[in-house]
mmCIF file of C-alpha atoms in Angstrom:
data_model
loop_
_atom_site.group_PDB
_atom_site.id
_atom_site.type_symbol
_atom_site.label_atom_id
_atom_site.label_comp_id
_atom_site.label_asym_id
_atom_site.label_seq_id
_atom_site.Cartn_x
_atom_site.Cartn_y
_atom_site.Cartn_z
ATOM 1 C CA UNK A 1 41.817 97.426 71.749
ATOM 2 C CA UNK A 2 43.149 96.299 75.117
ATOM 3 C CA UNK A 3 46.557 94.643 75.307
ATOM 4 C CA UNK A 4 45.220 91.245 76.385
ATOM 5 C CA UNK A 5 42.601 91.283 73.624
ATOM 6 C CA UNK A 6 45.267 92.156 71.076
ATOM 7 C CA UNK A 7 47.559 89.402 72.353
ATOM 8 C CA UNK A 8 44.684 86.933 72.076
ATOM 9 C CA UNK A 9 44.014 88.051 68.510
ATOM 10 C CA UNK A 10 47.649 87.584 67.494
ATOM 11 C CA UNK A 11 47.885 84.217 69.205
ATOM 12 C CA UNK A 12 44.740 83.022 67.451
ATOM 13 C CA UNK A 13 46.014 84.338 64.115
ATOM 14 C CA UNK A 14 49.195 82.299 64.545
ATOM 15 C CA UNK A 15 47.205 79.185 65.478
ATOM 16 C CA UNK A 16 44.911 79.676 62.491
ATOM 17 C CA UNK A 17 47.837 80.148 60.079
ATOM 18 C CA UNK A 18 49.571 77.015 61.360
ATOM 19 C CA UNK A 19 46.339 75.058 61.205
ATOM 20 C CA UNK A 20 45.490 76.253 57.687
ATOM 21 C CA UNK A 21 48.985 75.216 56.563
ATOM 22 C CA UNK A 22 48.622 71.801 58.196
ATOM 23 C CA UNK A 23 45.159 71.251 56.709
ATOM 24 C CA UNK A 24 46.486 71.936 53.194
ATOM 25 C CA UNK A 25 48.464 68.702 53.442
ATOM 26 C CA UNK A 26 45.371 66.709 54.455
ATOM 27 C CA UNK A 27 43.714 66.293 51.105
ATOM 28 C CA UNK A 28 43.285 62.554 50.780
ATOM 29 C CA UNK A 29 40.042 60.681 51.072
ATOM 30 C CA UNK A 30 39.606 57.012 51.736
ATOM 31 C CA UNK A 31 37.193 54.613 53.300
ATOM 32 C CA UNK A 32 38.402 54.260 56.863
ATOM 33 C CA UNK A 33 38.661 51.261 59.117
ATOM 34 C CA UNK A 34 37.652 52.788 62.443
ATOM 35 C CA UNK A 35 38.018 51.042 65.809
ATOM 36 C CA UNK A 36 36.378 52.143 69.089
ATOM 37 C CA UNK A 37 37.702 50.141 71.995
ATOM 38 C CA UNK A 38 38.561 50.428 75.689
ATOM 39 C CA UNK A 39 36.547 50.007 78.875
ATOM 40 C CA UNK A 40 34.960 53.488 78.834
ATOM 41 C CA UNK A 41 31.567 54.583 77.560
ATOM 42 C CA UNK A 42 30.861 55.876 74.073
ATOM 43 C CA UNK A 43 32.131 53.094 71.801
ATOM 44 C CA UNK A 44 28.736 52.169 70.392
ATOM 45 C CA UNK A 45 27.086 55.535 70.896
ATOM 46 C CA UNK A 46 29.739 57.387 68.886
ATOM 47 C CA UNK A 47 29.291 54.763 66.149
ATOM 48 C CA UNK A 48 25.595 55.629 66.177
ATOM 49 C CA UNK A 49 26.495 59.325 66.121
ATOM 50 C CA UNK A 50 28.336 58.657 62.842
ATOM 51 C CA UNK A 51 25.284 56.783 61.526
ATOM 52 C CA UNK A 52 23.274 59.941 62.291
ATOM 53 C CA UNK A 53 25.775 62.020 60.302
ATOM 54 C CA UNK A 54 25.627 59.602 57.365
ATOM 55 C CA UNK A 55 21.827 59.692 57.266
ATOM 56 C CA UNK A 56 21.979 63.499 57.383
ATOM 57 C CA UNK A 57 24.330 63.563 54.389
ATOM 58 C CA UNK A 58 22.300 61.030 52.396
ATOM 59 C CA UNK A 59 24.962 58.326 52.730
ATOM 60 C CA UNK A 60 23.260 54.910 52.935
ATOM 61 C CA UNK A 61 24.580 52.881 55.850
ATOM 62 C CA UNK A 62 24.200 49.573 57.652
ATOM 63 C CA UNK A 63 24.507 48.373 61.237
ATOM 64 C CA UNK A 64 25.231 44.811 62.324
ATOM 65 C CA UNK A 65 24.960 44.251 66.088
ATOM 66 C CA UNK A 66 27.021 41.243 67.073
ATOM 67 C CA UNK A 67 26.384 40.794 70.753
ATOM 68 C CA UNK A 68 23.635 43.065 71.963
ATOM 69 C CA UNK A 69 20.181 42.121 70.955
ATOM 70 C CA UNK A 70 18.191 40.998 73.971
ATOM 71 C CA UNK A 71 17.321 44.500 75.045
ATOM 72 C CA UNK A 72 15.141 46.932 73.152
ATOM 73 C CA UNK A 73 17.736 49.605 72.694
ATOM 74 C CA UNK A 74 16.870 53.122 71.628
ATOM 75 C CA UNK A 75 19.278 52.990 68.708
ATOM 76 C CA UNK A 76 17.625 49.871 67.317
ATOM 77 C CA UNK A 77 14.040 51.136 67.494
ATOM 78 C CA UNK A 78 15.112 54.604 66.318
ATOM 79 C CA UNK A 79 16.851 53.355 63.197
ATOM 80 C CA UNK A 80 14.452 50.508 62.408
ATOM 81 C CA UNK A 81 11.273 52.533 62.866
ATOM 82 C CA UNK A 82 12.331 55.881 61.457
ATOM 83 C CA UNK A 83 15.081 55.225 58.916
ATOM 84 C CA UNK A 84 14.425 51.764 57.475
ATOM 85 C CA UNK A 85 15.665 52.729 54.008
ATOM 86 C CA UNK A 86 18.542 55.029 55.009
ATOM 87 C CA UNK A 87 20.057 52.529 57.446
ATOM 88 C CA UNK A 88 19.768 48.761 57.235
ATOM 89 C CA UNK A 89 19.761 47.309 60.722
ATOM 90 C CA UNK A 90 20.710 43.700 61.534
ATOM 91 C CA UNK A 91 21.014 41.926 64.868
ATOM 92 C CA UNK A 92 23.052 38.752 64.967
ATOM 93 C CA UNK A 93 23.695 38.232 68.674
ATOM 94 C CA UNK A 94 21.287 37.316 71.422
ATOM 95 C CA UNK A 95 22.476 39.335 74.345
ATOM 96 C CA UNK A 96 25.856 39.499 75.944
ATOM 97 C CA UNK A 97 27.672 36.247 75.789
ATOM 98 C CA UNK A 98 27.178 35.339 79.452
ATOM 99 C CA UNK A 99 23.408 35.485 78.898
ATOM 100 C CA UNK A 100 23.252 32.598 76.447
ATOM 101 C CA UNK A 101 25.815 30.209 77.965
ATOM 102 C CA UNK A 102 25.744 28.308 74.714
ATOM 103 C CA UNK A 103 28.988 28.620 72.824
ATOM 104 C CA UNK A 104 27.773 26.881 69.695
ATOM 105 C CA UNK A 105 24.779 29.147 69.376
ATOM 106 C CA UNK A 106 26.956 32.220 69.987
ATOM 107 C CA UNK A 107 29.404 31.102 67.313
ATOM 108 C CA UNK A 108 26.602 30.477 64.818
ATOM 109 C CA UNK A 109 25.112 33.913 65.565
ATOM 110 C CA UNK A 110 28.487 35.660 65.191
ATOM 111 C CA UNK A 111 29.234 33.892 61.908
ATOM 112 C CA UNK A 112 25.816 34.788 60.584
ATOM 113 C CA UNK A 113 26.494 38.407 61.558
ATOM 114 C CA UNK A 114 29.832 38.367 59.767
ATOM 115 C CA UNK A 115 28.206 36.928 56.612
ATOM 116 C CA UNK A 116 25.688 39.814 56.653
ATOM 117 C CA UNK A 117 28.473 42.297 57.403
ATOM 118 C CA UNK A 118 30.473 41.207 54.348
ATOM 119 C CA UNK A 119 27.420 41.525 52.099
ATOM 120 C CA UNK A 120 26.728 45.033 53.364
ATOM 121 C CA UNK A 121 30.352 46.165 53.078
ATOM 122 C CA UNK A 122 30.569 44.826 49.508
ATOM 123 C CA UNK A 123 27.276 46.478 48.511
ATOM 124 C CA UNK A 124 28.253 49.482 46.359
ATOM 125 C CA UNK A 125 25.220 51.430 47.630
ATOM 126 C CA UNK A 126 26.468 51.363 51.212
ATOM 127 C CA UNK A 127 28.960 54.010 52.379
ATOM 128 C CA UNK A 128 29.314 53.247 56.083
ATOM 129 C CA UNK A 129 28.946 50.003 58.048
ATOM 130 C CA UNK A 130 28.903 49.818 61.842
ATOM 131 C CA UNK A 131 29.933 46.420 63.235
ATOM 132 C CA UNK A 132 28.766 46.952 66.771
ATOM 133 C CA UNK A 133 30.464 44.832 69.474
ATOM 134 C CA UNK A 134 32.266 42.699 66.889
ATOM 135 C CA UNK A 135 35.392 42.945 69.065
ATOM 136 C CA UNK A 136 33.659 40.733 71.647
ATOM 137 C CA UNK A 137 33.023 38.075 68.989
ATOM 138 C CA UNK A 138 36.672 38.328 67.921
ATOM 139 C CA UNK A 139 37.943 38.166 71.484
ATOM 140 C CA UNK A 140 36.102 34.901 72.163
ATOM 141 C CA UNK A 141 37.272 33.519 68.798
ATOM 142 C CA UNK A 142 33.700 33.241 67.565
ATOM 143 C CA UNK A 143 35.050 34.747 64.347
ATOM 144 C CA UNK A 144 38.368 34.107 62.676
ATOM 145 C CA UNK A 145 40.468 37.224 63.217
ATOM 146 C CA UNK A 146 42.598 36.674 60.150
ATOM 147 C CA UNK A 147 39.601 36.246 57.895
ATOM 148 C CA UNK A 148 38.109 39.506 59.180
ATOM 149 C CA UNK A 149 41.402 41.394 58.755
ATOM 150 C CA UNK A 150 42.040 39.930 55.330
ATOM 151 C CA UNK A 151 38.566 41.004 54.224
ATOM 152 C CA UNK A 152 38.965 44.555 55.559
ATOM 153 C CA UNK A 153 42.391 44.969 53.940
ATOM 154 C CA UNK A 154 41.815 43.238 50.618
ATOM 155 C CA UNK A 155 38.106 43.149 49.849
ATOM 156 C CA UNK A 156 36.512 46.214 51.452
ATOM 157 C CA UNK A 157 35.651 48.734 48.707
ATOM 158 C CA UNK A 158 38.145 51.593 48.850
ATOM 159 C CA UNK A 159 35.709 54.360 49.786
ATOM 160 C CA UNK A 160 33.533 52.447 52.266
ATOM 161 C CA UNK A 161 33.961 53.244 55.947
ATOM 162 C CA UNK A 162 33.723 50.404 58.456
ATOM 163 C CA UNK A 163 33.549 51.053 62.209
ATOM 164 C CA UNK A 164 34.239 48.157 64.608
ATOM 165 C CA UNK A 165 33.361 48.581 68.275
ATOM 166 C CA UNK A 166 33.824 46.704 71.531
ATOM 167 C CA UNK A 167 36.332 46.258 74.338
ATOM 168 C CA UNK A 168 39.633 44.469 73.924
ATOM 169 C CA UNK A 169 40.157 45.095 70.223
ATOM 170 C CA UNK A 170 42.791 42.686 68.925
ATOM 171 C CA UNK A 171 46.226 44.286 68.348
ATOM 172 C CA UNK A 172 46.255 42.954 64.768
ATOM 173 C CA UNK A 173 43.009 44.842 64.080
ATOM 174 C CA UNK A 174 44.406 48.049 65.580
ATOM 175 C CA UNK A 175 47.465 47.589 63.397
ATOM 176 C CA UNK A 176 45.490 47.663 60.120
ATOM 177 C CA UNK A 177 42.968 50.329 61.238
ATOM 178 C CA UNK A 178 43.129 53.982 60.135
ATOM 179 C CA UNK A 179 41.427 55.605 63.102
ATOM 180 C CA UNK A 180 41.529 54.080 66.565
ATOM 181 C CA UNK A 181 40.095 55.543 69.736
ATOM 182 C CA UNK A 182 40.424 54.006 73.178
ATOM 183 C CA UNK A 183 37.578 54.994 75.481
ATOM 184 C CA UNK A 184 39.101 55.204 78.934
ATOM 185 C CA UNK A 185 36.944 54.887 82.014
ATOM 186 C CA UNK A 186 37.656 57.768 84.359
ATOM 187 C CA UNK A 187 34.543 57.566 86.520
ATOM 188 C CA UNK A 188 31.400 55.444 86.278
ATOM 189 C CA UNK A 189 28.106 55.820 88.168
ATOM 190 C CA UNK A 190 27.963 52.045 88.811
ATOM 191 C CA UNK A 191 30.414 52.723 91.617
ATOM 192 C CA UNK A 192 27.793 54.938 93.231
ATOM 193 C CA UNK A 193 25.102 52.251 92.898
ATOM 194 C CA UNK A 194 23.437 53.842 89.884
ATOM 195 C CA UNK A 195 22.020 51.434 87.309
ATOM 196 C CA UNK A 196 22.182 51.676 83.517
ATOM 197 C CA UNK A 197 19.640 54.328 82.597
ATOM 198 C CA UNK A 198 17.336 54.837 79.630
ATOM 199 C CA UNK A 199 18.605 57.378 77.126
ATOM 200 C CA UNK A 200 22.145 57.300 78.474
ATOM 201 C CA UNK A 201 23.128 53.647 78.186
ATOM 202 C CA UNK A 202 20.512 52.107 75.892
ATOM 203 C CA UNK B 1 28.189 18.057 74.877
ATOM 204 C CA UNK B 2 31.911 18.379 74.280
ATOM 205 C CA UNK B 3 34.194 19.170 77.198
ATOM 206 C CA UNK B 4 35.205 22.620 75.932
ATOM 207 C CA UNK B 5 31.583 23.548 75.272
ATOM 208 C CA UNK B 6 30.643 22.434 78.766
ATOM 209 C CA UNK B 7 33.509 24.386 80.303
ATOM 210 C CA UNK B 8 32.397 27.463 78.384
ATOM 211 C CA UNK B 9 28.835 26.981 79.642
ATOM 212 C CA UNK B 10 29.961 26.743 83.266
ATOM 213 C CA UNK B 11 32.274 29.712 82.947
ATOM 214 C CA UNK B 12 29.501 31.826 81.452
ATOM 215 C CA UNK B 13 27.075 30.670 84.173
ATOM 216 C CA UNK B 14 29.547 31.866 86.815
ATOM 217 C CA UNK B 15 29.994 35.210 85.046
ATOM 218 C CA UNK B 16 26.244 35.618 84.726
ATOM 219 C CA UNK B 17 25.646 34.791 88.404
ATOM 220 C CA UNK B 18 28.318 37.276 89.522
ATOM 221 C CA UNK B 19 26.969 39.909 87.173
ATOM 222 C CA UNK B 20 23.344 39.397 88.250
ATOM 223 C CA UNK B 21 24.440 39.721 91.877
ATOM 224 C CA UNK B 22 26.384 42.914 91.104
ATOM 225 C CA UNK B 23 23.492 44.417 89.115
ATOM 226 C CA UNK B 24 21.109 43.882 92.046
ATOM 227 C CA UNK B 25 23.078 46.513 93.942
ATOM 228 C CA UNK B 26 22.759 49.010 91.075
ATOM 229 C CA UNK B 27 19.224 50.187 91.598
ATOM 230 C CA UNK B 28 19.556 53.942 91.887
ATOM 231 C CA UNK B 29 18.543 56.424 89.256
ATOM 232 C CA UNK B 30 19.685 59.999 88.977
ATOM 233 C CA UNK B 31 20.272 62.643 86.402
ATOM 234 C CA UNK B 32 23.928 62.284 85.514
ATOM 235 C CA UNK B 33 26.602 64.854 84.860
ATOM 236 C CA UNK B 34 28.494 63.196 82.012
ATOM 237 C CA UNK B 35 31.865 64.389 80.678
ATOM 238 C CA UNK B 36 33.483 63.302 77.401
ATOM 239 C CA UNK B 37 37.018 64.580 77.151
ATOM 240 C CA UNK B 38 40.444 63.666 75.791
ATOM 241 C CA UNK B 39 42.147 64.125 72.430
ATOM 242 C CA UNK B 40 40.518 61.134 70.712
ATOM 243 C CA UNK B 41 37.473 60.981 68.471
ATOM 244 C CA UNK B 42 33.939 60.307 69.639
ATOM 245 C CA UNK B 43 33.340 62.990 72.282
ATOM 246 C CA UNK B 44 30.618 64.810 70.363
ATOM 247 C CA UNK B 45 29.423 61.866 68.296
ATOM 248 C CA UNK B 46 28.726 59.723 71.363
ATOM 249 C CA UNK B 47 26.831 62.692 72.818
ATOM 250 C CA UNK B 48 24.745 62.688 69.647
ATOM 251 C CA UNK B 49 24.333 58.917 69.957
ATOM 252 C CA UNK B 50 22.730 59.543 73.355
ATOM 253 C CA UNK B 51 20.492 62.201 71.797
ATOM 254 C CA UNK B 52 19.373 59.502 69.325
ATOM 255 C CA UNK B 53 18.545 57.181 72.225
ATOM 256 C CA UNK B 54 16.583 59.910 74.023
ATOM 257 C CA UNK B 55 14.531 60.692 70.909
ATOM 258 C CA UNK B 56 13.843 56.966 70.498
ATOM 259 C CA UNK B 57 12.557 56.735 74.072
ATOM 260 C CA UNK B 58 10.435 59.888 73.799
ATOM 261 C CA UNK B 59 12.674 61.871 76.161
ATOM 262 C CA UNK B 60 12.735 65.521 75.044
ATOM 263 C CA UNK B 61 16.284 66.832 74.814
ATOM 264 C CA UNK B 62 18.329 69.891 73.899
ATOM 265 C CA UNK B 63 21.719 70.550 72.329
ATOM 266 C CA UNK B 64 23.787 73.704 72.770
ATOM 267 C CA UNK B 65 26.883 73.851 70.568
ATOM 268 C CA UNK B 66 29.424 76.184 72.112
ATOM 269 C CA UNK B 67 32.243 76.325 69.622
ATOM 270 C CA UNK B 68 31.356 74.584 66.405
ATOM 271 C CA UNK B 69 28.950 76.407 64.184
ATOM 272 C CA UNK B 70 30.683 77.563 61.045
ATOM 273 C CA UNK B 71 30.333 74.234 59.300
ATOM 274 C CA UNK B 72 27.081 72.608 58.236
ATOM 275 C CA UNK B 73 27.452 69.491 60.298
ATOM 276 C CA UNK B 74 25.331 66.416 59.739
ATOM 277 C CA UNK B 75 24.178 66.325 63.347
ATOM 278 C CA UNK B 76 22.874 69.902 63.127
ATOM 279 C CA UNK B 77 20.898 69.456 59.906
ATOM 280 C CA UNK B 78 19.701 66.014 61.006
ATOM 281 C CA UNK B 79 18.287 67.207 64.312
ATOM 282 C CA UNK B 80 17.024 70.594 63.107
ATOM 283 C CA UNK B 81 15.331 69.294 59.976
ATOM 284 C CA UNK B 82 13.964 65.999 61.212
ATOM 285 C CA UNK B 83 13.425 66.318 64.957
ATOM 286 C CA UNK B 84 12.649 69.990 65.620
ATOM 287 C CA UNK B 85 10.198 69.195 68.422
ATOM 288 C CA UNK B 86 11.979 66.209 69.982
ATOM 289 C CA UNK B 87 15.356 67.986 70.209
ATOM 290 C CA UNK B 88 15.872 71.722 70.564
ATOM 291 C CA UNK B 89 19.105 72.696 68.834
ATOM 292 C CA UNK B 90 21.050 75.877 69.611
ATOM 293 C CA UNK B 91 24.373 77.126 68.248
ATOM 294 C CA UNK B 92 26.224 79.734 70.284
ATOM 295 C CA UNK B 93 29.726 79.641 68.842
ATOM 296 C CA UNK B 94 30.947 80.770 65.459
ATOM 297 C CA UNK B 95 33.539 78.178 64.597
ATOM 298 C CA UNK B 96 36.577 77.083 66.494
ATOM 299 C CA UNK B 97 38.098 79.835 68.480
ATOM 300 C CA UNK B 98 41.075 80.399 66.188
ATOM 301 C CA UNK B 99 38.669 81.174 63.348
ATOM 302 C CA UNK B 100 37.194 84.286 64.920
ATOM 303 C CA UNK B 101 40.307 85.838 66.517
ATOM 304 C CA UNK B 102 38.008 88.063 68.498
ATOM 305 C CA UNK B 103 38.035 87.252 72.159
ATOM 306 C CA UNK B 104 35.210 89.594 73.090
ATOM 307 C CA UNK B 105 32.894 88.118 70.499
ATOM 308 C CA UNK B 106 33.832 84.573 71.579
ATOM 309 C CA UNK B 107 33.123 85.419 75.205
ATOM 310 C CA UNK B 108 29.761 86.949 74.328
ATOM 311 C CA UNK B 109 28.843 83.878 72.254
ATOM 312 C CA UNK B 110 29.879 81.476 75.024
ATOM 313 C CA UNK B 111 27.926 83.403 77.666
ATOM 314 C CA UNK B 112 24.874 83.470 75.447
ATOM 315 C CA UNK B 113 25.244 79.711 75.025
ATOM 316 C CA UNK B 114 25.470 79.215 78.774
ATOM 317 C CA UNK B 115 22.351 81.358 79.332
ATOM 318 C CA UNK B 116 20.447 79.121 76.884
ATOM 319 C CA UNK B 117 21.948 76.003 78.473
ATOM 320 C CA UNK B 118 20.694 76.981 81.930
ATOM 321 C CA UNK B 119 17.185 77.630 80.596
ATOM 322 C CA UNK B 120 17.095 74.234 78.906
ATOM 323 C CA UNK B 121 18.463 72.374 81.926
ATOM 324 C CA UNK B 122 15.921 74.058 84.205
ATOM 325 C CA UNK B 123 13.011 73.328 81.836
ATOM 326 C CA UNK B 124 11.071 70.453 83.453
ATOM 327 C CA UNK B 125 10.137 69.104 79.996
ATOM 328 C CA UNK B 126 13.763 68.431 79.080
ATOM 329 C CA UNK B 127 15.397 65.167 80.182
ATOM 330 C CA UNK B 128 18.846 65.377 78.542
ATOM 331 C CA UNK B 129 21.000 68.358 77.559
ATOM 332 C CA UNK B 130 24.158 68.085 75.464
ATOM 333 C CA UNK B 131 26.599 70.979 75.974
ATOM 334 C CA UNK B 132 28.810 70.298 72.994
ATOM 335 C CA UNK B 133 32.388 71.641 73.199
ATOM 336 C CA UNK B 134 31.640 73.598 76.365
ATOM 337 C CA UNK B 135 35.017 72.407 77.732
ATOM 338 C CA UNK B 136 36.750 74.630 75.151
ATOM 339 C CA UNK B 137 34.823 77.659 76.401
ATOM 340 C CA UNK B 138 35.757 76.737 79.977
ATOM 341 C CA UNK B 139 39.385 76.175 79.097
ATOM 342 C CA UNK B 140 39.730 79.662 77.615
ATOM 343 C CA UNK B 141 37.862 81.137 80.598
ATOM 344 C CA UNK B 142 35.061 82.351 78.351
ATOM 345 C CA UNK B 143 32.758 80.985 81.043
ATOM 346 C CA UNK B 144 33.221 81.068 84.771
ATOM 347 C CA UNK B 145 34.055 77.511 85.842
ATOM 348 C CA UNK B 146 32.727 77.932 89.354
ATOM 349 C CA UNK B 147 29.416 79.301 88.147
ATOM 350 C CA UNK B 148 28.998 76.318 85.811
ATOM 351 C CA UNK B 149 29.910 73.818 88.538
ATOM 352 C CA UNK B 150 27.721 75.508 91.119
ATOM 353 C CA UNK B 151 24.783 75.380 88.717
ATOM 354 C CA UNK B 152 25.305 71.697 87.886
ATOM 355 C CA UNK B 153 25.649 70.725 91.555
ATOM 356 C CA UNK B 154 22.969 72.934 93.107
ATOM 357 C CA UNK B 155 20.453 73.947 90.452
ATOM 358 C CA UNK B 156 20.274 71.136 87.899
ATOM 359 C CA UNK B 157 17.001 69.237 88.383
ATOM 360 C CA UNK B 158 17.746 65.896 90.021
ATOM 361 C CA UNK B 159 16.660 63.650 87.151
ATOM 362 C CA UNK B 160 18.016 65.687 84.219
ATOM 363 C CA UNK B 161 21.120 64.361 82.457
ATOM 364 C CA UNK B 162 23.707 66.859 81.231
ATOM 365 C CA UNK B 163 26.574 65.823 78.964
ATOM 366 C CA UNK B 164 29.561 68.168 78.582
ATOM 367 C CA UNK B 165 32.059 67.513 75.792
ATOM 368 C CA UNK B 166 35.418 68.825 74.619
ATOM 369 C CA UNK B 167 39.121 68.350 75.223
ATOM 370 C CA UNK B 168 40.871 69.400 78.385
ATOM 371 C CA UNK B 169 37.947 69.131 80.770
ATOM 372 C CA UNK B 170 38.762 71.029 83.955
ATOM 373 C CA UNK B 171 39.678 68.782 86.915
ATOM 374 C CA UNK B 172 37.042 70.492 89.075
ATOM 375 C CA UNK B 173 34.377 69.487 86.526
ATOM 376 C CA UNK B 174 35.621 65.884 86.467
ATOM 377 C CA UNK B 175 35.493 65.914 90.257
ATOM 378 C CA UNK B 176 31.753 66.682 90.401
ATOM 379 C CA UNK B 177 30.772 64.527 87.375
ATOM 380 C CA UNK B 178 29.120 61.102 87.666
ATOM 381 C CA UNK B 179 30.355 59.546 84.426
ATOM 382 C CA UNK B 180 33.611 60.573 82.801
ATOM 383 C CA UNK B 181 35.179 59.100 79.689
ATOM 384 C CA UNK B 182 38.540 60.096 78.266
ATOM 385 C CA UNK B 183 38.755 59.485 74.540
ATOM 386 C CA UNK B 184 42.371 58.534 73.875
ATOM 387 C CA UNK B 185 43.872 58.944 70.445
ATOM 388 C CA UNK B 186 45.527 55.702 69.412
ATOM 389 C CA UNK B 187 45.754 56.324 65.683
ATOM 390 C CA UNK B 188 44.408 59.119 63.464
ATOM 391 C CA UNK B 189 44.204 59.273 59.653
ATOM 392 C CA UNK B 190 45.494 62.885 59.636
ATOM 393 C CA UNK B 191 48.934 61.333 60.049
ATOM 394 C CA UNK B 192 48.449 59.592 56.714
ATOM 395 C CA UNK B 193 47.363 62.832 54.999
ATOM 396 C CA UNK B 194 43.654 62.023 55.106
ATOM 397 C CA UNK B 195 41.332 64.976 55.625
ATOM 398 C CA UNK B 196 38.221 65.173 57.820
ATOM 399 C CA UNK B 197 35.574 63.290 55.886
ATOM 400 C CA UNK B 198 31.831 63.665 55.552
ATOM 401 C CA UNK B 199 29.808 61.230 57.644
ATOM 402 C CA UNK B 200 32.774 60.337 59.827
ATOM 403 C CA UNK B 201 33.859 63.691 61.244
ATOM 404 C CA UNK B 202 30.970 66.053 60.525
#
């Protein structure tokens, strides 16, 4: 064996040993509160990637979309048409908030979404709930932040995962979450005059 | 109408007008080079979320997994079992690189993956190709960075989207990409002794 190949082998053996040792300490399981925030792409789509994983593993799941809803998104038709029993799909919002221009209607829609969300999270059948764009509803105070946090901390069944997406996640939500990812925008095709495209953005 | 409700309405009207004006300038379409990098979660899963969207819209797509492969992931069984014609699924790697400890075998696997990737990208049927964890293969120089970049810039069909995932994306790749998101780790349950869990991580 060449020297460089042998060095690589030894380096990888050391990494594997350290990793195996580290993984031994990671034995717990719990239902996670997951937050995807930040201005970059991938907050909703990685939530839907987890929904795909749950369906694959036979874990019943639910999606509540808080703000989107005016556009026929791929994720909505995909899950509604093809997996109506594996994934319950609810839409509470009527487009982004600047589309409706009606605060009272937006608040009513958000509160209706939150009522559905609580039912789904409390349902013992359901293992994973995606609250898509709920951070927008929280940011505009359409929902009471403390009620949402209190529910997630004190009433969410222990093994149920809940994923909350949207920009500008409230610091108090990040504080009580188990897994938080900030999607950072490094480069966006809007700057080059490219519109939102089918398959990529919706 | 109450004052605050009216103010909200006017504010949202202004946002909508500005946004509509901005969107008018975003009319172009092109096949994007998309990069998901950074230490946070969601790089692969948001790639799979886009695969879900493509399947929903009837856009044939392909996945090449460069490094993962030892574990029976949800995304693999989901796409292979349920969407064998809509999404072609290839695995080139044999687990994370520290699992194999054999540089020559890793290089051969990565190059085989890249050969398949090029075929899929060049196939006029295919609209979206996910090169999952290819950044790891590039980081370890298992693939020639300049060959990959040259292919993406000069040979990729104009309307085909290619999404490259994995930590430590090379700066030269970011330079030629259209859409780059850095997933930043804000909080991870490993720190609390929680292991990778089904549905969430695989």
